[in-house]
Amino acid sequence: MTPLQLTHLAAGEKSAPVTDWAARIGWLVGLALFIALVYWLMREGWKWRGTLQGDLPELPDAPSDPGPARLTMSGRYHGSTTAGQWLDRIVAHSLGTRSRVELTLTDAGLDVVRPGATDFFIPADALREALLGKGIAGKVLSEGGLLVVTWAHGDRLIDSGFRSDTAAEHAEWVETLNSMINKTEGAR
């Protein structure tokens, strides 16, 4: 090739297109706004669910002297649902907030202490059943991986899900809670 042909070839080539930053920034801003909208809608749905469950009475506090502990457990609280409907989460009074938990079972009832969330107490006469479950409101575990306690509050039956740091404790909790419930029902 002659130098004239090389000059002609070089003049005919075009440089690579430059990135259109305005279009990219526009897409990123649009995506960020879309994500913010979805988050806002989810938050509004959560608040609306709480409004619909506004008839749920205040949660009881633990008595000043509940008596000696029968069982204690450290683990996670996975939420509460309407009894028998494991996807119908209850969000009123922060019952839908997942958290760490310290459970203490006494003759007076079940004390649920949740750091960073509202503590509550389930009186012994409100306890209805305890069983091993595998899921509750967005949390699915292996069979028997969840301690589910059914209790009455106001005119509702509620299932609350707990998972111990040591899952082997669940069977003892189910047995102790159910024997306590049977004694309470026999006394009524």
mmCIF file with all atom_site columns, C-alpha atoms in Angstrom:
data_model
loop_
_atom_site.group_PDB
_atom_site.id
_atom_site.type_symbol
_atom_site.label_atom_id
_atom_site.label_alt_id
_atom_site.label_comp_id
_atom_site.label_asym_id
_atom_site.label_entity_id
_atom_site.label_seq_id
_atom_site.pdbx_PDB_ins_code
_atom_site.Cartn_x
_atom_site.Cartn_y
_atom_site.Cartn_z
_atom_site.occupancy
_atom_site.B_iso_or_equiv
_atom_site.pdbx_formal_charge
_atom_site.auth_seq_id
_atom_site.auth_comp_id
_atom_site.auth_asym_id
_atom_site.auth_atom_id
_atom_site.pdbx_PDB_model_num
ATOM 1   C CA . MET A 1 1   ? 0.000   0.000   0.000  1.00 0.00 ? 1   MET A CA 1
ATOM 2   C CA . THR A 1 2   ? 1.146   3.408   -0.796 1.00 0.00 ? 2   THR A CA 1
ATOM 3   C CA . PRO A 1 3   ? 1.198   6.192   1.756  1.00 0.00 ? 3   PRO A CA 1
ATOM 4   C CA . LEU A 1 4   ? -1.669  7.870   -0.083 1.00 0.00 ? 4   LEU A CA 1
ATOM 5   C CA . GLN A 1 5   ? -3.830  4.748   0.277  1.00 0.00 ? 5   GLN A CA 1
ATOM 6   C CA . LEU A 1 6   ? -2.991  4.489   4.001  1.00 0.00 ? 6   LEU A CA 1
ATOM 7   C CA . THR A 1 7   ? -3.952  8.140   4.508  1.00 0.00 ? 7   THR A CA 1
ATOM 8   C CA . HIS A 1 8   ? -7.215  7.513   2.718  1.00 0.00 ? 8   HIS A CA 1
ATOM 9   C CA . LEU A 1 9   ? -7.935  4.452   4.885  1.00 0.00 ? 9   LEU A CA 1
ATOM 10  C CA . ALA A 1 10  ? -7.122  6.314   8.087  1.00 0.00 ? 10  ALA A CA 1
ATOM 11  C CA . ALA A 1 11  ? -9.366  9.213   7.120  1.00 0.00 ? 11  ALA A CA 1
ATOM 12  C CA . GLY A 1 12  ? -12.245 6.826   6.381  1.00 0.00 ? 12  GLY A CA 1
ATOM 13  C CA . GLU A 1 13  ? -12.194 5.158   9.817  1.00 0.00 ? 13  GLU A CA 1
ATOM 14  C CA . LYS A 1 14  ? -14.296 6.641   12.553 1.00 0.00 ? 14  LYS A CA 1
ATOM 15  C CA . SER A 1 15  ? -13.588 6.555   16.231 1.00 0.00 ? 15  SER A CA 1
ATOM 16  C CA . ALA A 1 16  ? -15.691 4.431   18.568 1.00 0.00 ? 16  ALA A CA 1
ATOM 17  C CA . PRO A 1 17  ? -18.876 6.130   19.745 1.00 0.00 ? 17  PRO A CA 1
ATOM 18  C CA . VAL A 1 18  ? -18.527 7.995   23.013 1.00 0.00 ? 18  VAL A CA 1
ATOM 19  C CA . THR A 1 19  ? -20.697 6.798   25.907 1.00 0.00 ? 19  THR A CA 1
ATOM 20  C CA . ASP A 1 20  ? -23.890 8.798   26.176 1.00 0.00 ? 20  ASP A CA 1
ATOM 21  C CA . TRP A 1 21  ? -23.636 9.728   29.858 1.00 0.00 ? 21  TRP A CA 1
ATOM 22  C CA . ALA A 1 22  ? -26.882 11.681  29.892 1.00 0.00 ? 22  ALA A CA 1
ATOM 23  C CA . ALA A 1 23  ? -28.846 8.602   28.805 1.00 0.00 ? 23  ALA A CA 1
ATOM 24  C CA . ARG A 1 24  ? -27.076 6.370   31.344 1.00 0.00 ? 24  ARG A CA 1
ATOM 25  C CA . ILE A 1 25  ? -27.681 8.798   34.187 1.00 0.00 ? 25  ILE A CA 1
ATOM 26  C CA . GLY A 1 26  ? -31.321 9.082   33.114 1.00 0.00 ? 26  GLY A CA 1
ATOM 27  C CA . TRP A 1 27  ? -31.746 5.295   33.256 1.00 0.00 ? 27  TRP A CA 1
ATOM 28  C CA . LEU A 1 28  ? -30.070 5.111   36.687 1.00 0.00 ? 28  LEU A CA 1
ATOM 29  C CA . VAL A 1 29  ? -32.265 7.883   38.084 1.00 0.00 ? 29  VAL A CA 1
ATOM 30  C CA . GLY A 1 30  ? -35.348 6.173   36.639 1.00 0.00 ? 30  GLY A CA 1
ATOM 31  C CA . LEU A 1 31  ? -34.336 2.838   38.177 1.00 0.00 ? 31  LEU A CA 1
ATOM 32  C CA . ALA A 1 32  ? -33.682 4.469   41.569 1.00 0.00 ? 32  ALA A CA 1
ATOM 33  C CA . LEU A 1 33  ? -37.108 6.163   41.457 1.00 0.00 ? 33  LEU A CA 1
ATOM 34  C CA . PHE A 1 34  ? -38.778 2.854   40.556 1.00 0.00 ? 34  PHE A CA 1
ATOM 35  C CA . ILE A 1 35  ? -37.078 1.064   43.481 1.00 0.00 ? 35  ILE A CA 1
ATOM 36  C CA . ALA A 1 36  ? -38.085 3.902   45.822 1.00 0.00 ? 36  ALA A CA 1
ATOM 37  C CA . LEU A 1 37  ? -41.697 3.643   44.608 1.00 0.00 ? 37  LEU A CA 1
ATOM 38  C CA . VAL A 1 38  ? -41.795 -0.128  45.201 1.00 0.00 ? 38  VAL A CA 1
ATOM 39  C CA . TYR A 1 39  ? -40.311 0.320   48.691 1.00 0.00 ? 39  TYR A CA 1
ATOM 40  C CA . TRP A 1 40  ? -42.838 3.068   49.496 1.00 0.00 ? 40  TRP A CA 1
ATOM 41  C CA . LEU A 1 41  ? -45.753 0.888   48.313 1.00 0.00 ? 41  LEU A CA 1
ATOM 42  C CA . MET A 1 42  ? -44.542 -2.019  50.467 1.00 0.00 ? 42  MET A CA 1
ATOM 43  C CA . ARG A 1 43  ? -44.279 0.296   53.485 1.00 0.00 ? 43  ARG A CA 1
ATOM 44  C CA . GLU A 1 44  ? -47.770 1.680   52.905 1.00 0.00 ? 44  GLU A CA 1
ATOM 45  C CA . GLY A 1 45  ? -49.125 -1.877  52.618 1.00 0.00 ? 45  GLY A CA 1
ATOM 46  C CA . TRP A 1 46  ? -47.503 -2.767  55.947 1.00 0.00 ? 46  TRP A CA 1
ATOM 47  C CA . LYS A 1 47  ? -49.042 0.347   57.591 1.00 0.00 ? 47  LYS A CA 1
ATOM 48  C CA . TRP A 1 48  ? -52.445 -0.429  56.063 1.00 0.00 ? 48  TRP A CA 1
ATOM 49  C CA . ARG A 1 49  ? -52.314 -3.985  57.450 1.00 0.00 ? 49  ARG A CA 1
ATOM 50  C CA . GLY A 1 50  ? -51.571 -2.495  60.886 1.00 0.00 ? 50  GLY A CA 1
ATOM 51  C CA . THR A 1 51  ? -54.588 -0.185  60.531 1.00 0.00 ? 51  THR A CA 1
ATOM 52  C CA . LEU A 1 52  ? -56.843 -3.113  59.633 1.00 0.00 ? 52  LEU A CA 1
ATOM 53  C CA . GLN A 1 53  ? -55.614 -4.960  62.734 1.00 0.00 ? 53  GLN A CA 1
ATOM 54  C CA . GLY A 1 54  ? -56.140 -1.925  64.961 1.00 0.00 ? 54  GLY A CA 1
ATOM 55  C CA . ASP A 1 55  ? -58.881 -3.729  66.916 1.00 0.00 ? 55  ASP A CA 1
ATOM 56  C CA . LEU A 1 56  ? -56.284 -6.012  68.500 1.00 0.00 ? 56  LEU A CA 1
ATOM 57  C CA . PRO A 1 57  ? -56.018 -5.130  72.219 1.00 0.00 ? 57  PRO A CA 1
ATOM 58  C CA . GLU A 1 58  ? -52.757 -3.941  73.768 1.00 0.00 ? 58  GLU A CA 1
ATOM 59  C CA . LEU A 1 59  ? -50.313 -6.700  74.601 1.00 0.00 ? 59  LEU A CA 1
ATOM 60  C CA . PRO A 1 60  ? -50.117 -7.650  78.287 1.00 0.00 ? 60  PRO A CA 1
ATOM 61  C CA . ASP A 1 61  ? -46.989 -6.928  80.327 1.00 0.00 ? 61  ASP A CA 1
ATOM 62  C CA . ALA A 1 62  ? -45.300 -9.551  82.461 1.00 0.00 ? 62  ALA A CA 1
ATOM 63  C CA . PRO A 1 63  ? -46.397 -9.651  86.101 1.00 0.00 ? 63  PRO A CA 1
ATOM 64  C CA . SER A 1 64  ? -43.979 -8.233  88.667 1.00 0.00 ? 64  SER A CA 1
ATOM 65  C CA . ASP A 1 65  ? -43.446 -11.688 90.199 1.00 0.00 ? 65  ASP A CA 1
ATOM 66  C CA . PRO A 1 66  ? -44.092 -14.421 87.590 1.00 0.00 ? 66  PRO A CA 1
ATOM 67  C CA . GLY A 1 67  ? -42.516 -17.146 89.725 1.00 0.00 ? 67  GLY A CA 1
ATOM 68  C CA . PRO A 1 68  ? -39.607 -19.480 89.017 1.00 0.00 ? 68  PRO A CA 1
ATOM 69  C CA . ALA A 1 69  ? -38.676 -20.274 85.424 1.00 0.00 ? 69  ALA A CA 1
ATOM 70  C CA . ARG A 1 70  ? -39.680 -23.706 84.156 1.00 0.00 ? 70  ARG A CA 1
ATOM 71  C CA . LEU A 1 71  ? -37.867 -23.274 80.829 1.00 0.00 ? 71  LEU A CA 1
ATOM 72  C CA . THR A 1 72  ? -35.782 -20.577 79.164 1.00 0.00 ? 72  THR A CA 1
ATOM 73  C CA . MET A 1 73  ? -34.772 -20.244 75.544 1.00 0.00 ? 73  MET A CA 1
ATOM 74  C CA . SER A 1 74  ? -32.664 -17.891 73.501 1.00 0.00 ? 74  SER A CA 1
ATOM 75  C CA . GLY A 1 75  ? -33.266 -17.595 69.768 1.00 0.00 ? 75  GLY A CA 1
ATOM 76  C CA . ARG A 1 76  ? -35.250 -15.736 67.109 1.00 0.00 ? 76  ARG A CA 1
ATOM 77  C CA . TYR A 1 77  ? -38.825 -14.510 66.983 1.00 0.00 ? 77  TYR A CA 1
ATOM 78  C CA . HIS A 1 78  ? -40.132 -14.928 63.427 1.00 0.00 ? 78  HIS A CA 1
ATOM 79  C CA . GLY A 1 79  ? -43.507 -13.246 63.773 1.00 0.00 ? 79  GLY A CA 1
ATOM 80  C CA . SER A 1 80  ? -47.134 -13.895 64.560 1.00 0.00 ? 80  SER A CA 1
ATOM 81  C CA . THR A 1 81  ? -50.019 -14.844 62.305 1.00 0.00 ? 81  THR A CA 1
ATOM 82  C CA . THR A 1 82  ? -53.711 -15.565 62.596 1.00 0.00 ? 82  THR A CA 1
ATOM 83  C CA . ALA A 1 83  ? -53.929 -19.114 63.982 1.00 0.00 ? 83  ALA A CA 1
ATOM 84  C CA . GLY A 1 84  ? -54.016 -21.736 61.252 1.00 0.00 ? 84  GLY A CA 1
ATOM 85  C CA . GLN A 1 85  ? -53.192 -19.213 58.508 1.00 0.00 ? 85  GLN A CA 1
ATOM 86  C CA . TRP A 1 86  ? -49.403 -19.193 58.381 1.00 0.00 ? 86  TRP A CA 1
ATOM 87  C CA . LEU A 1 87  ? -49.239 -16.407 55.758 1.00 0.00 ? 87  LEU A CA 1
ATOM 88  C CA . ASP A 1 88  ? -51.637 -13.929 57.431 1.00 0.00 ? 88  ASP A CA 1
ATOM 89  C CA . ARG A 1 89  ? -49.019 -11.919 59.353 1.00 0.00 ? 89  ARG A CA 1
ATOM 90  C CA . ILE A 1 90  ? -50.144 -9.771  62.267 1.00 0.00 ? 90  ILE A CA 1
ATOM 91  C CA . VAL A 1 91  ? -48.278 -6.461  62.283 1.00 0.00 ? 91  VAL A CA 1
ATOM 92  C CA . ALA A 1 92  ? -50.228 -4.566  64.970 1.00 0.00 ? 92  ALA A CA 1
ATOM 93  C CA . HIS A 1 93  ? -48.287 -3.850  68.179 1.00 0.00 ? 93  HIS A CA 1
ATOM 94  C CA . SER A 1 94  ? -45.075 -4.870  66.355 1.00 0.00 ? 94  SER A CA 1
ATOM 95  C CA . LEU A 1 95  ? -46.018 -8.556  66.396 1.00 0.00 ? 95  LEU A CA 1
ATOM 96  C CA . GLY A 1 96  ? -44.818 -8.754  62.783 1.00 0.00 ? 96  GLY A CA 1
ATOM 97  C CA . THR A 1 97  ? -41.310 -7.503  63.589 1.00 0.00 ? 97  THR A CA 1
ATOM 98  C CA . ARG A 1 98  ? -38.654 -10.199 63.521 1.00 0.00 ? 98  ARG A CA 1
ATOM 99  C CA . SER A 1 99  ? -36.074 -10.012 66.274 1.00 0.00 ? 99  SER A CA 1
ATOM 100 C CA . ARG A 1 100 ? -33.880 -11.840 68.733 1.00 0.00 ? 100 ARG A CA 1
ATOM 101 C CA . VAL A 1 101 ? -35.863 -13.292 71.620 1.00 0.00 ? 101 VAL A CA 1
ATOM 102 C CA . GLU A 1 102 ? -35.464 -14.527 75.165 1.00 0.00 ? 102 GLU A CA 1
ATOM 103 C CA . LEU A 1 103 ? -38.365 -16.780 76.202 1.00 0.00 ? 103 LEU A CA 1
ATOM 104 C CA . THR A 1 104 ? -39.111 -17.632 79.814 1.00 0.00 ? 104 THR A CA 1
ATOM 105 C CA . LEU A 1 105 ? -41.901 -20.044 80.731 1.00 0.00 ? 105 LEU A CA 1
ATOM 106 C CA . THR A 1 106 ? -43.279 -19.780 84.262 1.00 0.00 ? 106 THR A CA 1
ATOM 107 C CA . ASP A 1 107 ? -46.494 -20.952 85.917 1.00 0.00 ? 107 ASP A CA 1
ATOM 108 C CA . ALA A 1 108 ? -47.880 -17.465 85.200 1.00 0.00 ? 108 ALA A CA 1
ATOM 109 C CA . GLY A 1 109 ? -47.270 -17.749 81.432 1.00 0.00 ? 109 GLY A CA 1
ATOM 110 C CA . LEU A 1 110 ? -44.768 -17.120 78.650 1.00 0.00 ? 110 LEU A CA 1
ATOM 111 C CA . ASP A 1 111 ? -42.611 -13.992 78.855 1.00 0.00 ? 111 ASP A CA 1
ATOM 112 C CA . VAL A 1 112 ? -41.346 -12.869 75.423 1.00 0.00 ? 112 VAL A CA 1
ATOM 113 C CA . VAL A 1 113 ? -38.464 -10.395 75.704 1.00 0.00 ? 113 VAL A CA 1
ATOM 114 C CA . ARG A 1 114 ? -37.341 -8.921  72.363 1.00 0.00 ? 114 ARG A CA 1
ATOM 115 C CA . PRO A 1 115 ? -34.395 -6.532  72.285 1.00 0.00 ? 115 PRO A CA 1
ATOM 116 C CA . GLY A 1 116 ? -35.180 -3.742  69.838 1.00 0.00 ? 116 GLY A CA 1
ATOM 117 C CA . ALA A 1 117 ? -38.886 -4.628  69.644 1.00 0.00 ? 117 ALA A CA 1
ATOM 118 C CA . THR A 1 118 ? -41.909 -4.615  71.932 1.00 0.00 ? 118 THR A CA 1
ATOM 119 C CA . ASP A 1 119 ? -41.843 -7.244  74.692 1.00 0.00 ? 119 ASP A CA 1
ATOM 120 C CA . PHE A 1 120 ? -45.057 -9.058  75.554 1.00 0.00 ? 120 PHE A CA 1
ATOM 121 C CA . PHE A 1 121 ? -46.431 -11.649 77.932 1.00 0.00 ? 121 PHE A CA 1
ATOM 122 C CA . ILE A 1 122 ? -48.782 -14.546 77.188 1.00 0.00 ? 122 ILE A CA 1
ATOM 123 C CA . PRO A 1 123 ? -50.735 -15.477 80.333 1.00 0.00 ? 123 PRO A CA 1
ATOM 124 C CA . ALA A 1 124 ? -50.953 -19.208 81.084 1.00 0.00 ? 124 ALA A CA 1
ATOM 125 C CA . ASP A 1 125 ? -54.744 -19.236 80.640 1.00 0.00 ? 125 ASP A CA 1
ATOM 126 C CA . ALA A 1 126 ? -54.340 -17.716 77.133 1.00 0.00 ? 126 ALA A CA 1
ATOM 127 C CA . LEU A 1 127 ? -52.051 -20.516 75.899 1.00 0.00 ? 127 LEU A CA 1
ATOM 128 C CA . ARG A 1 128 ? -53.881 -22.964 73.622 1.00 0.00 ? 128 ARG A CA 1
ATOM 129 C CA . GLU A 1 129 ? -51.318 -25.224 71.929 1.00 0.00 ? 129 GLU A CA 1
ATOM 130 C CA . ALA A 1 130 ? -47.662 -25.695 71.114 1.00 0.00 ? 130 ALA A CA 1
ATOM 131 C CA . LEU A 1 131 ? -46.351 -27.634 68.143 1.00 0.00 ? 131 LEU A CA 1
ATOM 132 C CA . LEU A 1 132 ? -43.379 -28.059 65.873 1.00 0.00 ? 132 LEU A CA 1
ATOM 133 C CA . GLY A 1 133 ? -43.901 -26.322 62.559 1.00 0.00 ? 133 GLY A CA 1
ATOM 134 C CA . LYS A 1 134 ? -41.925 -25.606 59.451 1.00 0.00 ? 134 LYS A CA 1
ATOM 135 C CA . GLY A 1 135 ? -43.020 -22.138 58.459 1.00 0.00 ? 135 GLY A CA 1
ATOM 136 C CA . ILE A 1 136 ? -44.652 -18.878 59.444 1.00 0.00 ? 136 ILE A CA 1
ATOM 137 C CA . ALA A 1 137 ? -45.210 -15.670 57.445 1.00 0.00 ? 137 ALA A CA 1
ATOM 138 C CA . GLY A 1 138 ? -42.271 -15.606 55.070 1.00 0.00 ? 138 GLY A CA 1
ATOM 139 C CA . LYS A 1 139 ? -39.962 -17.946 56.992 1.00 0.00 ? 139 LYS A CA 1
ATOM 140 C CA . VAL A 1 140 ? -39.817 -21.590 55.964 1.00 0.00 ? 140 VAL A CA 1
ATOM 141 C CA . LEU A 1 141 ? -37.533 -24.024 57.757 1.00 0.00 ? 141 LEU A CA 1
ATOM 142 C CA . SER A 1 142 ? -37.065 -27.762 57.815 1.00 0.00 ? 142 SER A CA 1
ATOM 143 C CA . GLU A 1 143 ? -39.829 -29.850 59.431 1.00 0.00 ? 143 GLU A CA 1
ATOM 144 C CA . GLY A 1 144 ? -39.808 -29.258 63.193 1.00 0.00 ? 144 GLY A CA 1
ATOM 145 C CA . GLY A 1 145 ? -37.468 -26.281 62.909 1.00 0.00 ? 145 GLY A CA 1
ATOM 146 C CA . LEU A 1 146 ? -39.954 -23.825 64.405 1.00 0.00 ? 146 LEU A CA 1
ATOM 147 C CA . LEU A 1 147 ? -41.710 -23.728 67.773 1.00 0.00 ? 147 LEU A CA 1
ATOM 148 C CA . VAL A 1 148 ? -45.244 -22.469 67.107 1.00 0.00 ? 148 VAL A CA 1
ATOM 149 C CA . VAL A 1 149 ? -47.245 -21.329 70.139 1.00 0.00 ? 149 VAL A CA 1
ATOM 150 C CA . THR A 1 150 ? -50.980 -20.747 69.689 1.00 0.00 ? 150 THR A CA 1
ATOM 151 C CA . TRP A 1 151 ? -52.544 -18.299 72.134 1.00 0.00 ? 151 TRP A CA 1
ATOM 152 C CA . ALA A 1 152 ? -55.721 -16.272 72.581 1.00 0.00 ? 152 ALA A CA 1
ATOM 153 C CA . HIS A 1 153 ? -55.620 -12.486 72.596 1.00 0.00 ? 153 HIS A CA 1
ATOM 154 C CA . GLY A 1 154 ? -58.883 -10.617 72.690 1.00 0.00 ? 154 GLY A CA 1
ATOM 155 C CA . ASP A 1 155 ? -61.208 -12.516 70.370 1.00 0.00 ? 155 ASP A CA 1
ATOM 156 C CA . ARG A 1 156 ? -58.391 -13.847 68.157 1.00 0.00 ? 156 ARG A CA 1
ATOM 157 C CA . LEU A 1 157 ? -56.247 -16.927 68.167 1.00 0.00 ? 157 LEU A CA 1
ATOM 158 C CA . ILE A 1 158 ? -52.645 -16.125 67.282 1.00 0.00 ? 158 ILE A CA 1
ATOM 159 C CA . ASP A 1 159 ? -49.732 -18.347 66.230 1.00 0.00 ? 159 ASP A CA 1
ATOM 160 C CA . SER A 1 160 ? -46.292 -17.037 67.201 1.00 0.00 ? 160 SER A CA 1
ATOM 161 C CA . GLY A 1 161 ? -43.160 -18.625 65.726 1.00 0.00 ? 161 GLY A CA 1
ATOM 162 C CA . PHE A 1 162 ? -39.882 -19.016 67.600 1.00 0.00 ? 162 PHE A CA 1
ATOM 163 C CA . ARG A 1 163 ? -36.630 -20.725 66.664 1.00 0.00 ? 163 ARG A CA 1
ATOM 164 C CA . SER A 1 164 ? -34.190 -21.644 69.375 1.00 0.00 ? 164 SER A CA 1
ATOM 165 C CA . ASP A 1 165 ? -30.450 -21.242 68.951 1.00 0.00 ? 165 ASP A CA 1
ATOM 166 C CA . THR A 1 166 ? -30.418 -24.948 69.848 1.00 0.00 ? 166 THR A CA 1
ATOM 167 C CA . ALA A 1 167 ? -33.235 -26.584 67.829 1.00 0.00 ? 167 ALA A CA 1
ATOM 168 C CA . ALA A 1 168 ? -33.114 -29.725 69.996 1.00 0.00 ? 168 ALA A CA 1
ATOM 169 C CA . GLU A 1 169 ? -34.881 -27.696 72.734 1.00 0.00 ? 169 GLU A CA 1
ATOM 170 C CA . HIS A 1 170 ? -38.092 -27.418 70.713 1.00 0.00 ? 170 HIS A CA 1
ATOM 171 C CA . ALA A 1 171 ? -39.450 -30.868 71.628 1.00 0.00 ? 171 ALA A CA 1
ATOM 172 C CA . GLU A 1 172 ? -39.065 -30.173 75.365 1.00 0.00 ? 172 GLU A CA 1
ATOM 173 C CA . TRP A 1 173 ? -40.851 -26.843 74.956 1.00 0.00 ? 173 TRP A CA 1
ATOM 174 C CA . VAL A 1 174 ? -43.760 -28.440 73.087 1.00 0.00 ? 174 VAL A CA 1
ATOM 175 C CA . GLU A 1 175 ? -44.129 -31.161 75.721 1.00 0.00 ? 175 GLU A CA 1
ATOM 176 C CA . THR A 1 176 ? -43.916 -28.747 78.679 1.00 0.00 ? 176 THR A CA 1
ATOM 177 C CA . LEU A 1 177 ? -46.252 -26.161 77.148 1.00 0.00 ? 177 LEU A CA 1
ATOM 178 C CA . ASN A 1 178 ? -48.882 -28.731 76.167 1.00 0.00 ? 178 ASN A CA 1
ATOM 179 C CA . SER A 1 179 ? -48.833 -30.386 79.617 1.00 0.00 ? 179 SER A CA 1
ATOM 180 C CA . MET A 1 180 ? -49.191 -26.928 81.195 1.00 0.00 ? 180 MET A CA 1
ATOM 181 C CA . ILE A 1 181 ? -52.106 -26.118 78.837 1.00 0.00 ? 181 ILE A CA 1
ATOM 182 C CA . ASN A 1 182 ? -53.844 -29.416 79.661 1.00 0.00 ? 182 ASN A CA 1
ATOM 183 C CA . LYS A 1 183 ? -53.542 -28.714 83.412 1.00 0.00 ? 183 LYS A CA 1
ATOM 184 C CA . THR A 1 184 ? -54.923 -25.203 82.936 1.00 0.00 ? 184 THR A CA 1
ATOM 185 C CA . GLU A 1 185 ? -57.863 -26.491 80.860 1.00 0.00 ? 185 GLU A CA 1
ATOM 186 C CA . GLY A 1 186 ? -58.563 -29.201 83.457 1.00 0.00 ? 186 GLY A CA 1
ATOM 187 C CA . ALA A 1 187 ? -58.716 -26.551 86.199 1.00 0.00 ? 187 ALA A CA 1
ATOM 188 C CA . ARG A 1 188 ? -61.327 -24.468 84.314 1.00 0.00 ? 188 ARG A CA 1
#
